[in-house]
PDB file of C-alpha atoms in Angstrom:
ATOM      1  CA  ARG A  27       0.000   0.000   0.000  1.00  0.00           C
ATOM      2  CA  PRO A  28       1.538   3.354  -0.984  1.00  0.00           C
ATOM      3  CA  ASP A  29       2.277   6.011   1.624  1.00  0.00           C
ATOM      4  CA  GLU A  30       1.885   8.798  -0.905  1.00  0.00           C
ATOM      5  CA  MET A  31       0.624   9.409  -4.441  1.00  0.00           C
ATOM      6  CA  PHE A  32       2.595  11.934  -6.491  1.00  0.00           C
ATOM      7  CA  PRO A  33      -0.020  13.684  -8.645  1.00  0.00           C
ATOM      8  CA  ALA A  34       0.219  14.914 -12.207  1.00  0.00           C
ATOM      9  CA  TRP A  35      -1.161  18.119 -13.655  1.00  0.00           C
ATOM     10  CA  GLU A  36      -3.914  17.516 -16.190  1.00  0.00           C
ATOM     11  CA  ALA A  37      -3.207  20.850 -17.892  1.00  0.00           C
ATOM     12  CA  LEU A  38      -0.216  23.194 -17.872  1.00  0.00           C
ATOM     13  CA  PRO A  39       1.606  23.459 -14.520  1.00  0.00           C
ATOM     14  CA  GLY A  40      -0.537  25.329 -12.023  1.00  0.00           C
ATOM     15  CA  GLU A  41      -3.515  25.645 -14.369  1.00  0.00           C
ATOM     16  CA  GLY A  42      -6.861  23.888 -14.394  1.00  0.00           C
ATOM     17  CA  ALA A  43      -9.591  23.582 -11.787  1.00  0.00           C
ATOM     18  CA  ALA A  44      -7.365  21.873  -9.216  1.00  0.00           C
ATOM     19  CA  GLY A  45      -4.035  23.305 -10.377  1.00  0.00           C
ATOM     20  CA  GLY A  46      -3.249  25.032  -7.087  1.00  0.00           C
ATOM     21  CA  GLU A  47      -4.016  21.960  -4.989  1.00  0.00           C
ATOM     22  CA  ILE A  48      -1.948  19.699  -7.239  1.00  0.00           C
ATOM     23  CA  GLU A  49       1.009  22.093  -7.166  1.00  0.00           C
ATOM     24  CA  ALA A  50       0.813  22.310  -3.357  1.00  0.00           C
ATOM     25  CA  GLU A  51       0.737  18.522  -3.028  1.00  0.00           C
ATOM     26  CA  ARG A  52       3.700  18.076  -5.384  1.00  0.00           C
ATOM     27  CA  LEU A  53       5.706  20.653  -3.394  1.00  0.00           C
ATOM     28  CA  ARG A  54       4.724  19.022  -0.107  1.00  0.00           C
ATOM     29  CA  LEU A  55       5.986  15.638  -1.272  1.00  0.00           C
ATOM     30  CA  CYS A  56       9.223  17.135  -2.612  1.00  0.00           C
ATOM     31  CA  ALA A  57       9.761  18.806   0.760  1.00  0.00           C
ATOM     32  CA  ARG A  58       9.070  15.530   2.571  1.00  0.00           C
ATOM     33  CA  LEU A  59      11.587  13.698   0.416  1.00  0.00           C
ATOM     34  CA  ARG A  60      14.181  16.420   0.939  1.00  0.00           C
ATOM     35  CA  GLU A  61      13.742  16.318   4.718  1.00  0.00           C
ATOM     36  CA  ASN A  62      14.199  12.541   4.638  1.00  0.00           C
ATOM     37  CA  ASP A  63      17.993  12.840   4.394  1.00  0.00           C
ATOM     38  CA  PRO A  64      19.691   9.420   4.715  1.00  0.00           C
ATOM     39  CA  THR A  65      22.954  11.096   5.809  1.00  0.00           C
ATOM     40  CA  SER A  66      21.411  12.831   8.835  1.00  0.00           C
ATOM     41  CA  ASP A  67      21.663  11.570  12.405  1.00  0.00           C
ATOM     42  CA  ALA A  68      17.952  10.818  12.456  1.00  0.00           C
ATOM     43  CA  ARG A  69      16.925   7.494  10.992  1.00  0.00           C
ATOM     44  CA  PRO A  70      15.283   8.144   7.596  1.00  0.00           C
ATOM     45  CA  GLU A  71      11.727   6.950   7.161  1.00  0.00           C
ATOM     46  CA  SER A  72      10.727   4.438   4.526  1.00  0.00           C
ATOM     47  CA  ILE A  73       8.432   6.011   1.963  1.00  0.00           C
ATOM     48  CA  VAL A  74       6.460   4.134  -0.679  1.00  0.00           C
ATOM     49  CA  LEU A  75       5.672   6.641  -3.417  1.00  0.00           C
ATOM     50  CA  VAL A  76       3.498   5.903  -6.451  1.00  0.00           C
ATOM     51  CA  ALA A  77       3.711   8.212  -9.467  1.00  0.00           C
ATOM     52  CA  PRO A  78       2.256   8.012 -12.973  1.00  0.00           C
ATOM     53  CA  ILE A  79       4.657   8.657 -15.830  1.00  0.00           C
ATOM     54  CA  GLN A  80       2.944  12.014 -16.485  1.00  0.00           C
ATOM     55  CA  ALA A  81       3.841  13.218 -12.997  1.00  0.00           C
ATOM     56  CA  LEU A  82       7.475  12.132 -13.394  1.00  0.00           C
ATOM     57  CA  MET A  83       7.833  14.015 -16.674  1.00  0.00           C
ATOM     58  CA  GLN A  84       6.378  17.255 -15.317  1.00  0.00           C
ATOM     59  CA  PRO A  85       8.767  19.737 -13.652  1.00  0.00           C
ATOM     60  CA  VAL A  86       9.350  20.299  -9.971  1.00  0.00           C
ATOM     61  CA  PRO A  87      11.593  22.956  -8.394  1.00  0.00           C
ATOM     62  CA  THR A  88      15.210  21.998  -7.866  1.00  0.00           C
ATOM     63  CA  PRO A  89      16.175  21.064  -4.298  1.00  0.00           C
ATOM     64  CA  ASP A  90      18.104  24.346  -4.054  1.00  0.00           C
ATOM     65  CA  ALA A  91      15.081  26.378  -5.173  1.00  0.00           C
ATOM     66  CA  LEU A  92      12.911  24.497  -2.709  1.00  0.00           C
ATOM     67  CA  GLU A  93      15.336  25.157   0.143  1.00  0.00           C
ATOM     68  CA  ARG A  94      15.570  28.876  -0.679  1.00  0.00           C
ATOM     69  CA  ASN A  95      11.808  29.118  -0.409  1.00  0.00           C
ATOM     70  CA  THR A  96      11.372  27.083   2.757  1.00  0.00           C
ATOM     71  CA  LEU A  97      10.853  29.049   5.955  1.00  0.00           C
ATOM     72  CA  ARG A  98      12.042  27.140   9.025  1.00  0.00           C
ATOM     73  CA  MET A  99      10.572  28.639  12.151  1.00  0.00           C
ATOM     74  CA  PRO A 100      11.246  27.184  15.620  1.00  0.00           C
ATOM     75  CA  VAL A 101       9.798  28.577  18.810  1.00  0.00           C
ATOM     76  CA  GLY A 102      12.308  31.089  20.167  1.00  0.00           C
ATOM     77  CA  ALA A 103      13.556  32.142  16.710  1.00  0.00           C
ATOM     78  CA  ARG A 104      14.749  35.738  16.531  1.00  0.00           C
ATOM     79  CA  THR A 105      15.287  35.788  12.782  1.00  0.00           C
ATOM     80  CA  LEU A 106      13.267  34.579   9.805  1.00  0.00           C
ATOM     81  CA  ASN A 107      15.471  33.896   6.799  1.00  0.00           C
ATOM     82  CA  GLY A 108      17.976  36.491   7.950  1.00  0.00           C
ATOM     83  CA  VAL A 109      15.617  39.268   9.017  1.00  0.00           C
ATOM     84  CA  PRO A 110      14.252  40.032  12.517  1.00  0.00           C
ATOM     85  CA  ALA A 111      11.418  37.711  13.519  1.00  0.00           C
ATOM     86  CA  THR A 112       8.408  40.010  13.477  1.00  0.00           C
ATOM     87  CA  PRO A 113       4.785  39.663  12.348  1.00  0.00           C
ATOM     88  CA  ASP A 114       5.519  42.041   9.455  1.00  0.00           C
ATOM     89  CA  ALA A 115       8.403  39.853   8.276  1.00  0.00           C
ATOM     90  CA  LEU A 116       6.285  36.695   8.284  1.00  0.00           C
ATOM     91  CA  VAL A 117       3.401  38.352   6.455  1.00  0.00           C
ATOM     92  CA  ALA A 118       5.782  39.865   3.883  1.00  0.00           C
ATOM     93  CA  TRP A 119       7.419  36.468   3.260  1.00  0.00           C
ATOM     94  CA  ALA A 120       4.006  34.886   2.692  1.00  0.00           C
ATOM     95  CA  VAL A 121       2.634  37.650   0.443  1.00  0.00           C
ATOM     96  CA  ASP A 122       5.808  37.558  -1.677  1.00  0.00           C
ATOM     97  CA  ARG A 123       5.005  33.912  -2.361  1.00  0.00           C
ATOM     98  CA  GLY A 124       1.428  34.400  -3.421  1.00  0.00           C
ATOM     99  CA  PHE A 125      -0.472  34.133  -0.127  1.00  0.00           C
ATOM    100  CA  ASP A 126      -3.683  36.154   0.055  1.00  0.00           C
ATOM    101  CA  ARG A 127      -3.833  38.499   3.032  1.00  0.00           C
ATOM    102  CA  LEU A 128      -7.272  38.350   4.647  1.00  0.00           C
ATOM    103  CA  GLU A 129      -8.948  39.247   7.925  1.00  0.00           C
ATOM    104  CA  LEU A 130      -9.283  35.528   8.743  1.00  0.00           C
ATOM    105  CA  VAL A 131      -7.629  32.556   7.040  1.00  0.00           C
ATOM    106  CA  GLU A 132     -10.064  30.265   5.290  1.00  0.00           C
ATOM    107  CA  SER A 133      -8.107  27.945   3.007  1.00  0.00           C
ATOM    108  CA  PRO A 134      -4.535  27.035   2.059  1.00  0.00           C
ATOM    109  CA  GLY A 135      -2.685  30.053   0.715  1.00  0.00           C
ATOM    110  CA  ASP A 136      -4.219  32.546   3.165  1.00  0.00           C
ATOM    111  CA  VAL A 137      -2.428  34.690   5.761  1.00  0.00           C
ATOM    112  CA  ALA A 138      -3.894  37.025   8.387  1.00  0.00           C
ATOM    113  CA  ARG A 139      -2.471  39.229  11.119  1.00  0.00           C
ATOM    114  CA  ARG A 140      -3.941  40.490  14.356  1.00  0.00           C
ATOM    115  CA  GLY A 141      -1.425  42.441  16.384  1.00  0.00           C
ATOM    116  CA  ASP A 142       1.410  40.104  17.415  1.00  0.00           C
ATOM    117  CA  ILE A 143      -0.360  37.024  16.015  1.00  0.00           C
ATOM    118  CA  VAL A 144      -0.059  35.753  12.438  1.00  0.00           C
ATOM    119  CA  ASP A 145      -2.282  32.976  11.100  1.00  0.00           C
ATOM    120  CA  LEU A 146      -0.698  31.130   8.189  1.00  0.00           C
ATOM    121  CA  PHE A 147      -2.513  28.467   6.168  1.00  0.00           C
ATOM    122  CA  ALA A 148       0.296  26.744   4.288  1.00  0.00           C
ATOM    123  CA  PRO A 149      -0.433  25.065   0.932  1.00  0.00           C
ATOM    124  CA  GLY A 150      -0.749  21.306   1.294  1.00  0.00           C
ATOM    125  CA  GLU A 151      -1.644  21.459   4.998  1.00  0.00           C
ATOM    126  CA  THR A 152      -4.934  20.394   6.567  1.00  0.00           C
ATOM    127  CA  ASN A 153      -4.923  23.011   9.334  1.00  0.00           C
ATOM    128  CA  PRO A 154      -3.424  26.510   9.581  1.00  0.00           C
ATOM    129  CA  TYR A 155      -0.708  27.663  11.969  1.00  0.00           C
ATOM    130  CA  ARG A 156      -1.038  30.416  14.560  1.00  0.00           C
ATOM    131  CA  VAL A 157       2.290  32.095  15.274  1.00  0.00           C
ATOM    132  CA  GLN A 158       2.519  34.442  18.242  1.00  0.00           C
ATOM    133  CA  PHE A 159       5.393  36.895  18.539  1.00  0.00           C
ATOM    134  CA  CYS A 160       6.838  38.666  21.550  1.00  0.00           C
ATOM    135  CA  GLY A 161       8.890  41.571  20.266  1.00  0.00           C
ATOM    136  CA  ASP A 162      11.406  40.145  17.782  1.00  0.00           C
ATOM    137  CA  GLU A 163      10.939  36.528  18.846  1.00  0.00           C
ATOM    138  CA  VAL A 164       8.616  33.655  17.987  1.00  0.00           C
ATOM    139  CA  GLU A 165       6.865  32.995  21.297  1.00  0.00           C
ATOM    140  CA  SER A 166       4.575  30.094  20.342  1.00  0.00           C
ATOM    141  CA  ILE A 167       3.277  28.114  17.377  1.00  0.00           C
ATOM    142  CA  ARG A 168       0.005  26.206  17.344  1.00  0.00           C
ATOM    143  CA  SER A 169      -2.120  24.491  14.752  1.00  0.00           C
ATOM    144  CA  PHE A 170      -5.808  25.312  14.978  1.00  0.00           C
ATOM    145  CA  ASP A 171      -9.202  24.473  13.553  1.00  0.00           C
ATOM    146  CA  VAL A 172     -10.241  27.026  10.950  1.00  0.00           C
ATOM    147  CA  GLY A 173     -13.925  26.618  11.803  1.00  0.00           C
ATOM    148  CA  THR A 174     -13.852  26.833  15.596  1.00  0.00           C
ATOM    149  CA  GLN A 175     -10.560  28.783  15.902  1.00  0.00           C
ATOM    150  CA  ARG A 176      -9.592  26.393  18.701  1.00  0.00           C
ATOM    151  CA  SER A 177      -6.026  25.155  19.081  1.00  0.00           C
ATOM    152  CA  ILE A 178      -5.330  21.575  17.997  1.00  0.00           C
ATOM    153  CA  ASP A 179      -1.671  21.099  18.856  1.00  0.00           C
ATOM    154  CA  THR A 180       1.281  23.027  20.259  1.00  0.00           C
ATOM    155  CA  LEU A 181       4.305  22.822  17.962  1.00  0.00           C
ATOM    156  CA  ARG A 182       8.012  23.307  18.597  1.00  0.00           C
ATOM    157  CA  SER A 183       8.787  24.298  15.021  1.00  0.00           C
ATOM    158  CA  ILE A 184       7.361  24.386  11.513  1.00  0.00           C
ATOM    159  CA  ALA A 185       8.793  24.404   7.999  1.00  0.00           C
ATOM    160  CA  VAL A 186       6.666  26.105   5.344  1.00  0.00           C
ATOM    161  CA  THR A 187       7.504  25.772   1.653  1.00  0.00           C
ATOM    162  CA  ALA A 188       5.979  28.210  -0.821  1.00  0.00           C
ATOM    163  CA  LEU A 189       7.410  29.432  -4.117  1.00  0.00           C
ATOM    164  CA  PRO A 190       6.552  32.544  -6.106  1.00  0.00           C
ATOM    165  CA  HIS A 191       4.159  31.593  -8.896  1.00  0.00           C
ATOM    166  CA  ARG A 192       6.016  29.877 -11.759  1.00  0.00           C
ATOM    167  CA  SER A 193       9.379  31.073 -10.493  1.00  0.00           C
ATOM    168  CA  TRP A 194      10.918  27.656 -11.154  1.00  0.00           C
ATOM    169  CA  THR A 195       9.030  26.152 -14.115  1.00  0.00           C
ATOM    170  CA  ALA A 196      11.748  26.917 -16.630  1.00  0.00           C
ATOM    171  CA  GLY A 197      15.512  27.104 -16.774  1.00  0.00           C
ATOM    172  CA  LYS A 198      17.791  26.262 -13.876  1.00  0.00           C
ATOM    173  CA  GLY A 199      14.963  26.404 -11.339  1.00  0.00           C
ATOM    174  CA  ALA A 200      13.300  23.229 -12.654  1.00  0.00           C
ATOM    175  CA  THR A 201      14.137  19.544 -12.473  1.00  0.00           C
ATOM    176  CA  ASP A 202      12.220  16.274 -12.065  1.00  0.00           C
ATOM    177  CA  LEU A 203      11.288  14.121  -9.090  1.00  0.00           C
ATOM    178  CA  LEU A 204      14.262  11.790  -9.536  1.00  0.00           C
ATOM    179  CA  ASP A 205      16.565  14.504  -8.129  1.00  0.00           C
ATOM    180  CA  TYR A 206      14.851  14.025  -4.771  1.00  0.00           C
ATOM    181  CA  LEU A 207      15.350  10.263  -4.542  1.00  0.00           C
ATOM    182  CA  PRO A 208      18.304   8.881  -2.565  1.00  0.00           C
ATOM    183  CA  PRO A 209      20.845   6.678  -4.403  1.00  0.00           C
ATOM    184  CA  ASP A 210      19.553   3.458  -2.842  1.00  0.00           C
ATOM    185  CA  THR A 211      15.938   4.032  -3.903  1.00  0.00           C
ATOM    186  CA  LEU A 212      14.202   0.892  -5.127  1.00  0.00           C
ATOM    187  CA  VAL A 213      12.267   1.716  -8.296  1.00  0.00           C
ATOM    188  CA  VAL A 214       9.563  -0.693  -9.490  1.00  0.00           C
ATOM    189  CA  LEU A 215       8.096  -0.232 -12.988  1.00  0.00           C
ATOM    190  CA  ASP A 216       4.604  -1.652 -13.401  1.00  0.00           C
ATOM    191  CA  GLY A 217       4.243  -2.362 -17.097  1.00  0.00           C
ATOM    192  CA  PRO A 218       7.526  -0.914 -18.422  1.00  0.00           C
ATOM    193  CA  SER A 219       6.575  -1.179 -22.102  1.00  0.00           C
ATOM    194  CA  GLU A 220       3.280   0.634 -21.505  1.00  0.00           C
ATOM    195  CA  ILE A 221       5.144   3.284 -19.505  1.00  0.00           C
ATOM    196  CA  GLN A 222       7.627   3.793 -22.347  1.00  0.00           C
ATOM    197  CA  ASN A 223       4.885   4.079 -24.959  1.00  0.00           C
ATOM    198  CA  LEU A 224       2.899   6.546 -22.873  1.00  0.00           C
ATOM    199  CA  GLY A 225       6.027   8.556 -22.106  1.00  0.00           C
ATOM    200  CA  GLU A 226       6.878   8.839 -25.796  1.00  0.00           C
ATOM    201  CA  THR A 227       3.312   9.965 -26.528  1.00  0.00           C
ATOM    202  CA  ILE A 228       3.410  12.650 -23.837  1.00  0.00           C
ATOM    203  CA  HIS A 229       6.868  13.825 -24.823  1.00  0.00           C
TER     204      HIS A 229
END
């Protein structure tokens, strides 16, 4: 049974009725694979990933582009990607990457601020984050229910990946999923001749 399904766009990257959701899911899985570093001290998890040939042939951001656009925010942080950790800095980072600034977050891709509190609904996530600041420091991070506004869990840190729209779909900013797989990845082809024929048709 697969842990994850790597989806393919049905139209051009980011377009179509579910283009935003598909892009968010593809980025989420790339980020998960990148965090699963076999050379780290932590034991890497085993991931069973299923992907149609269409999804493998469609571009994803390079690992470097993904890392540059990933905001790692632990409780107690005093900087956010090199700038002081303030509500303004977090909102600016999100808006620069296509988040919609609203009074209240409603769906993935929304950000809202009330005083020292920033609500951030990251693409690909089920629940938004509530980040509270104290001066130039991240005081607390919680996930919460968007309907009731009640806290679900207290978090020690989060990592949010969001890229400016189509900033990576061409040139050096783009690659394919294989760049995210470790060298010892076991690849199983189900119907290799059919995969080759379909790949040639798509290409």
